[in-house]
PDB file of C-alpha atoms and ligand atoms in Angstrom:
ATOM      1  CA  MET A  89     146.820 163.059 212.362  1.00  0.00           C
ATOM      2  CA  THR A  90     146.402 161.021 215.636  1.00  0.00           C
ATOM      3  CA  GLU A  91     148.775 158.080 214.983  1.00  0.00           C
ATOM      4  CA  GLU A  92     152.512 158.989 214.906  1.00  0.00           C
ATOM      5  CA  LEU A  93     154.773 156.259 213.135  1.00  0.00           C
ATOM      6  CA  ARG A  94     158.092 156.150 214.620  1.00  0.00           C
ATOM      7  CA  ILE A  95     160.310 156.089 211.441  1.00  0.00           C
ATOM      8  CA  ARG A  96     163.191 153.634 211.290  1.00  0.00           C
ATOM      9  CA  LYS A  97     164.312 154.218 207.855  1.00  0.00           C
ATOM     10  CA  LEU A  98     163.324 155.434 204.218  1.00  0.00           C
ATOM     11  CA  VAL A  99     163.854 152.913 201.650  1.00  0.00           C
ATOM     12  CA  SER A 100     164.092 154.037 198.023  1.00  0.00           C
ATOM     13  CA  VAL A 101     161.191 152.395 195.923  1.00  0.00           C
ATOM     14  CA  PHE A 102     161.317 154.474 192.656  1.00  0.00           C
ATOM     15  CA  SER A 103     164.186 156.482 191.721  1.00  0.00           C
ATOM     16  CA  PRO A 104     163.832 160.057 189.961  1.00  0.00           C
ATOM     17  CA  GLU A 105     164.870 158.437 186.717  1.00  0.00           C
ATOM     18  CA  GLN A 106     162.324 155.691 186.955  1.00  0.00           C
ATOM     19  CA  ILE A 107     159.618 158.325 187.735  1.00  0.00           C
ATOM     20  CA  ALA A 108     160.544 160.524 184.857  1.00  0.00           C
ATOM     21  CA  GLY A 109     160.327 157.335 182.453  1.00  0.00           C
ATOM     22  CA  ARG A 110     156.766 156.492 183.612  1.00  0.00           C
ATOM     23  CA  VAL A 111     155.647 160.098 183.595  1.00  0.00           C
ATOM     24  CA  ARG A 112     156.695 160.346 179.909  1.00  0.00           C
ATOM     25  CA  ALA A 113     155.073 157.152 179.163  1.00  0.00           C
ATOM     26  CA  MET A 114     151.843 158.059 180.863  1.00  0.00           C
ATOM     27  CA  ALA A 115     151.953 161.444 178.856  1.00  0.00           C
ATOM     28  CA  GLY A 116     152.390 159.394 175.617  1.00  0.00           C
ATOM     29  CA  GLU A 117     149.204 157.426 176.718  1.00  0.00           C
ATOM     30  CA  ILE A 118     147.222 160.562 177.419  1.00  0.00           C
ATOM     31  CA  ASP A 119     148.159 162.294 174.210  1.00  0.00           C
ATOM     32  CA  ALA A 120     147.237 159.066 172.227  1.00  0.00           C
ATOM     33  CA  GLN A 121     143.697 159.303 174.107  1.00  0.00           C
ATOM     34  CA  TYR A 122     142.923 162.914 173.553  1.00  0.00           C
ATOM     35  CA  GLY A 123     145.119 164.381 170.969  1.00  0.00           C
ATOM     36  CA  ASP A 124     144.379 168.113 170.802  1.00  0.00           C
ATOM     37  CA  GLU A 125     140.839 167.849 172.034  1.00  0.00           C
ATOM     38  CA  PRO A 126     140.144 170.245 174.783  1.00  0.00           C
ATOM     39  CA  LEU A 127     140.939 168.698 177.987  1.00  0.00           C
ATOM     40  CA  ILE A 128     140.777 169.923 181.613  1.00  0.00           C
ATOM     41  CA  ALA A 129     143.407 168.370 183.705  1.00  0.00           C
ATOM     42  CA  ILE A 130     142.708 168.595 187.323  1.00  0.00           C
ATOM     43  CA  CYS A 131     145.446 168.318 189.947  1.00  0.00           C
ATOM     44  CA  VAL A 132     144.350 166.889 193.314  1.00  0.00           C
ATOM     45  CA  LEU A 133     146.362 169.057 195.719  1.00  0.00           C
ATOM     46  CA  LYS A 134     148.605 168.886 197.676  1.00  0.00           C
ATOM     47  CA  GLY A 135     150.045 165.288 196.961  1.00  0.00           C
ATOM     48  CA  ALA A 136     149.811 165.392 193.173  1.00  0.00           C
ATOM     49  CA  CYS A 137     151.450 168.787 192.640  1.00  0.00           C
ATOM     50  CA  ILE A 138     154.816 167.625 191.570  1.00  0.00           C
ATOM     51  CA  PHE A 139     153.672 164.660 189.500  1.00  0.00           C
ATOM     52  CA  PHE A 140     151.054 167.046 187.730  1.00  0.00           C
ATOM     53  CA  SER A 141     153.706 169.635 186.861  1.00  0.00           C
ATOM     54  CA  ASP A 142     155.942 167.105 185.373  1.00  0.00           C
ATOM     55  CA  LEU A 143     153.143 165.367 183.577  1.00  0.00           C
ATOM     56  CA  VAL A 144     151.501 168.402 181.867  1.00  0.00           C
ATOM     57  CA  ARG A 145     154.882 169.509 180.701  1.00  0.00           C
ATOM     58  CA  CYS A 146     155.302 166.170 178.835  1.00  0.00           C
ATOM     59  CA  LEU A 147     151.795 166.452 177.071  1.00  0.00           C
ATOM     60  CA  HIS A 148     151.461 167.886 173.615  1.00  0.00           C
ATOM     61  CA  ASN A 149     147.822 168.731 173.777  1.00  0.00           C
ATOM     62  CA  LYS A 150     147.462 172.488 172.533  1.00  0.00           C
ATOM     63  CA  ASN A 151     143.921 172.871 174.199  1.00  0.00           C
ATOM     64  CA  LEU A 152     145.033 171.781 177.653  1.00  0.00           C
ATOM     65  CA  GLU A 153     143.659 173.690 180.620  1.00  0.00           C
ATOM     66  CA  LEU A 154     144.779 173.241 184.305  1.00  0.00           C
ATOM     67  CA  ASP A 155     142.641 173.312 187.229  1.00  0.00           C
ATOM     68  CA  PHE A 156     143.030 172.395 190.961  1.00  0.00           C
ATOM     69  CA  ILE A 157     141.027 170.699 193.618  1.00  0.00           C
ATOM     70  CA  ARG A 158     141.897 170.139 197.370  1.00  0.00           C
ATOM     71  CA  LEU A 159     140.219 167.302 199.370  1.00  0.00           C
ATOM     72  CA  ALA A 160     140.209 167.041 203.129  1.00  0.00           C
ATOM     73  CA  SER A 161     139.727 163.462 204.512  1.00  0.00           C
ATOM     74  CA  TYR A 162     139.759 162.847 208.130  1.00  0.00           C
ATOM     75  CA  GLY A 163     141.746 159.864 209.231  1.00  0.00           C
ATOM     76  CA  THR A 164     144.877 158.742 211.059  1.00  0.00           C
ATOM     77  CA  GLY A 165     148.441 159.307 209.889  1.00  0.00           C
ATOM     78  CA  THR A 166     148.455 156.488 207.303  1.00  0.00           C
ATOM     79  CA  THR A 167     144.840 155.657 206.549  1.00  0.00           C
ATOM     80  CA  SER A 168     141.872 157.891 205.367  1.00  0.00           C
ATOM     81  CA  SER A 169     138.635 157.661 206.961  1.00  0.00           C
ATOM     82  CA  GLY A 170     136.580 157.776 203.807  1.00  0.00           C
ATOM     83  CA  GLN A 171     134.807 160.931 205.112  1.00  0.00           C
ATOM     84  CA  VAL A 172     135.993 163.079 202.265  1.00  0.00           C
ATOM     85  CA  VAL A 173     135.069 166.766 201.600  1.00  0.00           C
ATOM     86  CA  LEU A 174     136.003 169.052 198.720  1.00  0.00           C
ATOM     87  CA  ARG A 175     137.821 171.884 200.278  1.00  0.00           C
ATOM     88  CA  LYS A 176     138.538 173.621 197.123  1.00  0.00           C
ATOM     89  CA  ASP A 177     136.507 173.146 193.968  1.00  0.00           C
ATOM     90  CA  VAL A 178     137.437 173.605 190.264  1.00  0.00           C
ATOM     91  CA  GLU A 179     136.923 176.935 188.512  1.00  0.00           C
ATOM     92  CA  ASN A 180     135.869 175.429 185.330  1.00  0.00           C
ATOM     93  CA  ASP A 181     132.358 174.302 184.316  1.00  0.00           C
ATOM     94  CA  LEU A 182     132.971 170.463 183.640  1.00  0.00           C
ATOM     95  CA  ARG A 183     129.753 170.029 181.489  1.00  0.00           C
ATOM     96  CA  ASP A 184     130.650 168.435 178.201  1.00  0.00           C
ATOM     97  CA  LYS A 185     134.287 168.772 178.749  1.00  0.00           C
ATOM     98  CA  HIS A 186     137.053 166.102 178.679  1.00  0.00           C
ATOM     99  CA  VAL A 187     138.122 165.869 182.259  1.00  0.00           C
ATOM    100  CA  LEU A 188     141.317 164.118 183.682  1.00  0.00           C
ATOM    101  CA  LEU A 189     141.750 163.997 187.345  1.00  0.00           C
ATOM    102  CA  VAL A 190     145.408 163.755 188.444  1.00  0.00           C
ATOM    103  CA  GLU A 191     146.118 162.043 191.816  1.00  0.00           C
ATOM    104  CA  ASP A 192     149.266 160.985 193.485  1.00  0.00           C
ATOM    105  CA  ILE A 193     148.229 157.582 195.067  1.00  0.00           C
ATOM    106  CA  VAL A 194     144.986 155.611 195.139  1.00  0.00           C
ATOM    107  CA  ASP A 195     144.784 153.404 198.293  1.00  0.00           C
ATOM    108  CA  SER A 196     141.334 152.387 199.718  1.00  0.00           C
ATOM    109  CA  GLY A 197     139.774 154.149 196.714  1.00  0.00           C
ATOM    110  CA  ARG A 198     137.418 156.331 198.836  1.00  0.00           C
ATOM    111  CA  SER A 199     138.846 159.682 197.968  1.00  0.00           C
ATOM    112  CA  MET A 200     138.684 159.204 194.231  1.00  0.00           C
ATOM    113  CA  ARG A 201     135.271 157.521 194.106  1.00  0.00           C
ATOM    114  CA  PHE A 202     133.959 160.685 196.087  1.00  0.00           C
ATOM    115  CA  VAL A 203     135.498 162.936 193.455  1.00  0.00           C
ATOM    116  CA  LEU A 204     134.581 160.847 190.493  1.00  0.00           C
ATOM    117  CA  ASP A 205     130.893 160.599 191.554  1.00  0.00           C
ATOM    118  CA  ALA A 206     130.830 164.410 192.433  1.00  0.00           C
ATOM    119  CA  PHE A 207     132.282 165.241 188.958  1.00  0.00           C
ATOM    120  CA  ALA A 208     130.144 162.682 186.856  1.00  0.00           C
ATOM    121  CA  ALA A 209     127.117 164.380 188.322  1.00  0.00           C
ATOM    122  CA  ARG A 210     128.428 167.563 186.503  1.00  0.00           C
ATOM    123  CA  GLY A 211     127.852 166.006 183.078  1.00  0.00           C
ATOM    124  CA  PRO A 212     131.427 165.975 181.689  1.00  0.00           C
ATOM    125  CA  ARG A 213     132.022 164.516 178.109  1.00  0.00           C
ATOM    126  CA  SER A 214     134.406 162.098 179.471  1.00  0.00           C
ATOM    127  CA  LEU A 215     136.092 161.532 182.975  1.00  0.00           C
ATOM    128  CA  ARG A 216     139.367 159.649 183.540  1.00  0.00           C
ATOM    129  CA  LEU A 217     141.854 159.169 186.220  1.00  0.00           C
ATOM    130  CA  ALA A 218     145.600 159.324 186.139  1.00  0.00           C
ATOM    131  CA  ALA A 219     147.404 158.162 189.314  1.00  0.00           C
ATOM    132  CA  LEU A 220     151.157 158.047 189.769  1.00  0.00           C
ATOM    133  CA  VAL A 221     150.851 155.086 192.286  1.00  0.00           C
ATOM    134  CA  ASP A 222     148.036 152.524 192.360  1.00  0.00           C
ATOM    135  CA  LYS A 223     148.254 151.039 195.808  1.00  0.00           C
ATOM    136  CA  THR A 224     145.986 147.773 195.386  1.00  0.00           C
ATOM    137  CA  GLY A 225     146.293 145.868 198.741  1.00  0.00           C
ATOM    138  CA  ARG A 226     143.765 147.880 200.747  1.00  0.00           C
ATOM    139  CA  ARG A 227     141.182 148.819 198.028  1.00  0.00           C
ATOM    140  CA  ASP A 228     137.656 148.597 199.605  1.00  0.00           C
ATOM    141  CA  THR A 229     135.986 150.902 197.111  1.00  0.00           C
ATOM    142  CA  GLU A 230     135.904 150.292 193.228  1.00  0.00           C
ATOM    143  CA  VAL A 231     137.999 152.846 191.182  1.00  0.00           C
ATOM    144  CA  SER A 232     139.362 152.244 187.917  1.00  0.00           C
ATOM    145  CA  VAL A 233     142.694 154.087 187.333  1.00  0.00           C
ATOM    146  CA  ASP A 234     142.751 154.791 183.501  1.00  0.00           C
ATOM    147  CA  PHE A 235     146.535 155.887 183.453  1.00  0.00           C
ATOM    148  CA  SER A 236     148.641 154.502 186.138  1.00  0.00           C
ATOM    149  CA  GLY A 237     152.371 155.042 186.756  1.00  0.00           C
ATOM    150  CA  PHE A 238     153.262 152.269 189.263  1.00  0.00           C
ATOM    151  CA  SER A 239     151.297 149.571 191.046  1.00  0.00           C
ATOM    152  CA  VAL A 240     152.366 148.509 194.602  1.00  0.00           C
ATOM    153  CA  GLU A 241     150.660 146.068 196.970  1.00  0.00           C
ATOM    154  CA  SER A 242     151.148 147.788 200.188  1.00  0.00           C
ATOM    155  CA  GLY A 243     153.415 150.138 202.253  1.00  0.00           C
ATOM    156  CA  PHE A 244     153.436 153.910 203.006  1.00  0.00           C
ATOM    157  CA  LEU A 245     155.200 155.924 200.378  1.00  0.00           C
ATOM    158  CA  VAL A 246     156.521 159.389 200.642  1.00  0.00           C
ATOM    159  CA  GLY A 247     158.484 161.788 198.209  1.00  0.00           C
ATOM    160  CA  TYR A 248     157.799 163.250 194.841  1.00  0.00           C
ATOM    161  CA  GLY A 249     154.730 165.077 196.373  1.00  0.00           C
ATOM    162  CA  LEU A 250     153.663 162.273 198.730  1.00  0.00           C
ATOM    163  CA  ASP A 251     153.855 163.123 202.399  1.00  0.00           C
ATOM    164  CA  TYR A 252     153.811 161.698 205.793  1.00  0.00           C
ATOM    165  CA  ALA A 253     152.080 164.256 208.153  1.00  0.00           C
ATOM    166  CA  GLU A 254     153.141 166.841 205.560  1.00  0.00           C
ATOM    167  CA  ARG A 255     156.952 165.914 205.488  1.00  0.00           C
ATOM    168  CA  TYR A 256     158.951 164.440 202.793  1.00  0.00           C
ATOM    169  CA  ARG A 257     157.095 165.892 199.832  1.00  0.00           C
ATOM    170  CA  GLY A 258     160.255 167.455 198.420  1.00  0.00           C
ATOM    171  CA  LEU A 259     162.113 164.335 198.033  1.00  0.00           C
ATOM    172  CA  PRO A 260     163.046 163.484 194.396  1.00  0.00           C
ATOM    173  CA  GLY A 261     162.327 160.061 194.415  1.00  0.00           C
ATOM    174  CA  ILE A 262     159.741 157.891 196.125  1.00  0.00           C
ATOM    175  CA  CYS A 263     160.505 156.007 199.260  1.00  0.00           C
ATOM    176  CA  GLU A 264     158.788 153.567 201.633  1.00  0.00           C
ATOM    177  CA  ILE A 265     158.662 154.345 205.285  1.00  0.00           C
ATOM    178  CA  VAL A 266     159.878 151.484 207.489  1.00  0.00           C
ATOM    179  CA  PRO A 267     158.389 151.907 210.888  1.00  0.00           C
ATOM    180  CA  GLU A 268     160.271 150.835 214.053  1.00  0.00           C
TER     181      GLU A 268
HETATM  182  P1  LIG B 186     142.292 156.560 199.775  1.00  0.00           P
HETATM  183  O1  LIG B 186     140.972 157.323 199.863  1.00  0.00           O
HETATM  184  O2  LIG B 186     142.190 155.601 200.757  1.00  0.00           O
HETATM  185  O3  LIG B 186     142.382 156.053 198.328  1.00  0.00           O
HETATM  186  O4  LIG B 186     143.484 157.668 199.951  1.00  0.00           O
HETATM  187  C1  LIG B 186     144.042 158.372 198.965  1.00  0.00           C
HETATM  188  C2  LIG B 186     144.746 159.470 199.696  1.00  0.00           C
HETATM  189  O5  LIG B 186     145.449 159.026 200.911  1.00  0.00           O
HETATM  190  C3  LIG B 186     145.819 160.043 198.773  1.00  0.00           C
HETATM  191  O6  LIG B 186     145.521 160.919 197.955  1.00  0.00           O
HETATM  192  C4  LIG B 186     146.974 160.300 199.648  1.00  0.00           C
HETATM  193  O7  LIG B 186     146.868 161.646 200.087  1.00  0.00           O
HETATM  194  C5  LIG B 186     146.798 159.382 200.969  1.00  0.00           C
HETATM  195  N1  LIG B 186     147.649 158.134 200.780  1.00  0.00           N
HETATM  196  C6  LIG B 186     147.365 156.918 200.713  1.00  0.00           C
HETATM  197  N2  LIG B 186     148.401 156.139 200.628  1.00  0.00           N
HETATM  198  C7  LIG B 186     149.572 156.891 200.809  1.00  0.00           C
HETATM  199  C8  LIG B 186     150.900 156.769 200.782  1.00  0.00           C
HETATM  200  O8  LIG B 186     151.400 155.638 200.740  1.00  0.00           O
HETATM  201  N3  LIG B 186     151.737 157.768 200.931  1.00  0.00           N
HETATM  202  C9  LIG B 186     151.217 159.029 201.235  1.00  0.00           C
HETATM  203  N4  LIG B 186     149.957 159.404 201.163  1.00  0.00           N
HETATM  204  C10 LIG B 186     148.942 158.364 200.814  1.00  0.00           C
HETATM  205 MG1  LIG B 187     146.259 162.809 197.977  1.00  0.00          MG
END
């Protein structure tokens, strides 16, 4: 974190009620895709932790397992560099398993491209991505979001797990940071 944004205000973008509605709808799509087939849902820490917790509680799959990864990407406060490393790996063997990555927000696409490529090499039966927010305006690496909560063009979002320099993760809704 080298760049410090001077924050003028936070503007609400998605309310807790809107988020809850989208999370339930996404869970319905995921249930329709997998039914009760064994599925490993993987939370990308830390940003997806709140979304993941709400999402898995809406799923009806009786053969769902949870796993967690943590990435480190080196960049400035509001952009990632694309140099991504897996700081914490899953505990499951992914071979022949249905795997669903659960991420907070896809921006350039580099973080998810890195993980999708790394996990594809482990021979899963299927590999899909659920992202609460698909931020489309700065995408420079192709990533397909199979289950998407919201689509936005731009703006730096915080709350509901999303942070700016580790702050604001606990906000119940999603807000956009308006810089000075
Ligand atoms: P990407 O590799 O550029 O797609 O960046 C994805 C990661 O950057 C996400 O997992 C977030 O941790 C972070 N990120 C990107 N945009 C935002 C944002 O608007 N708010 C908070 N974090 C963001
Ligand atoms: Mg993240």
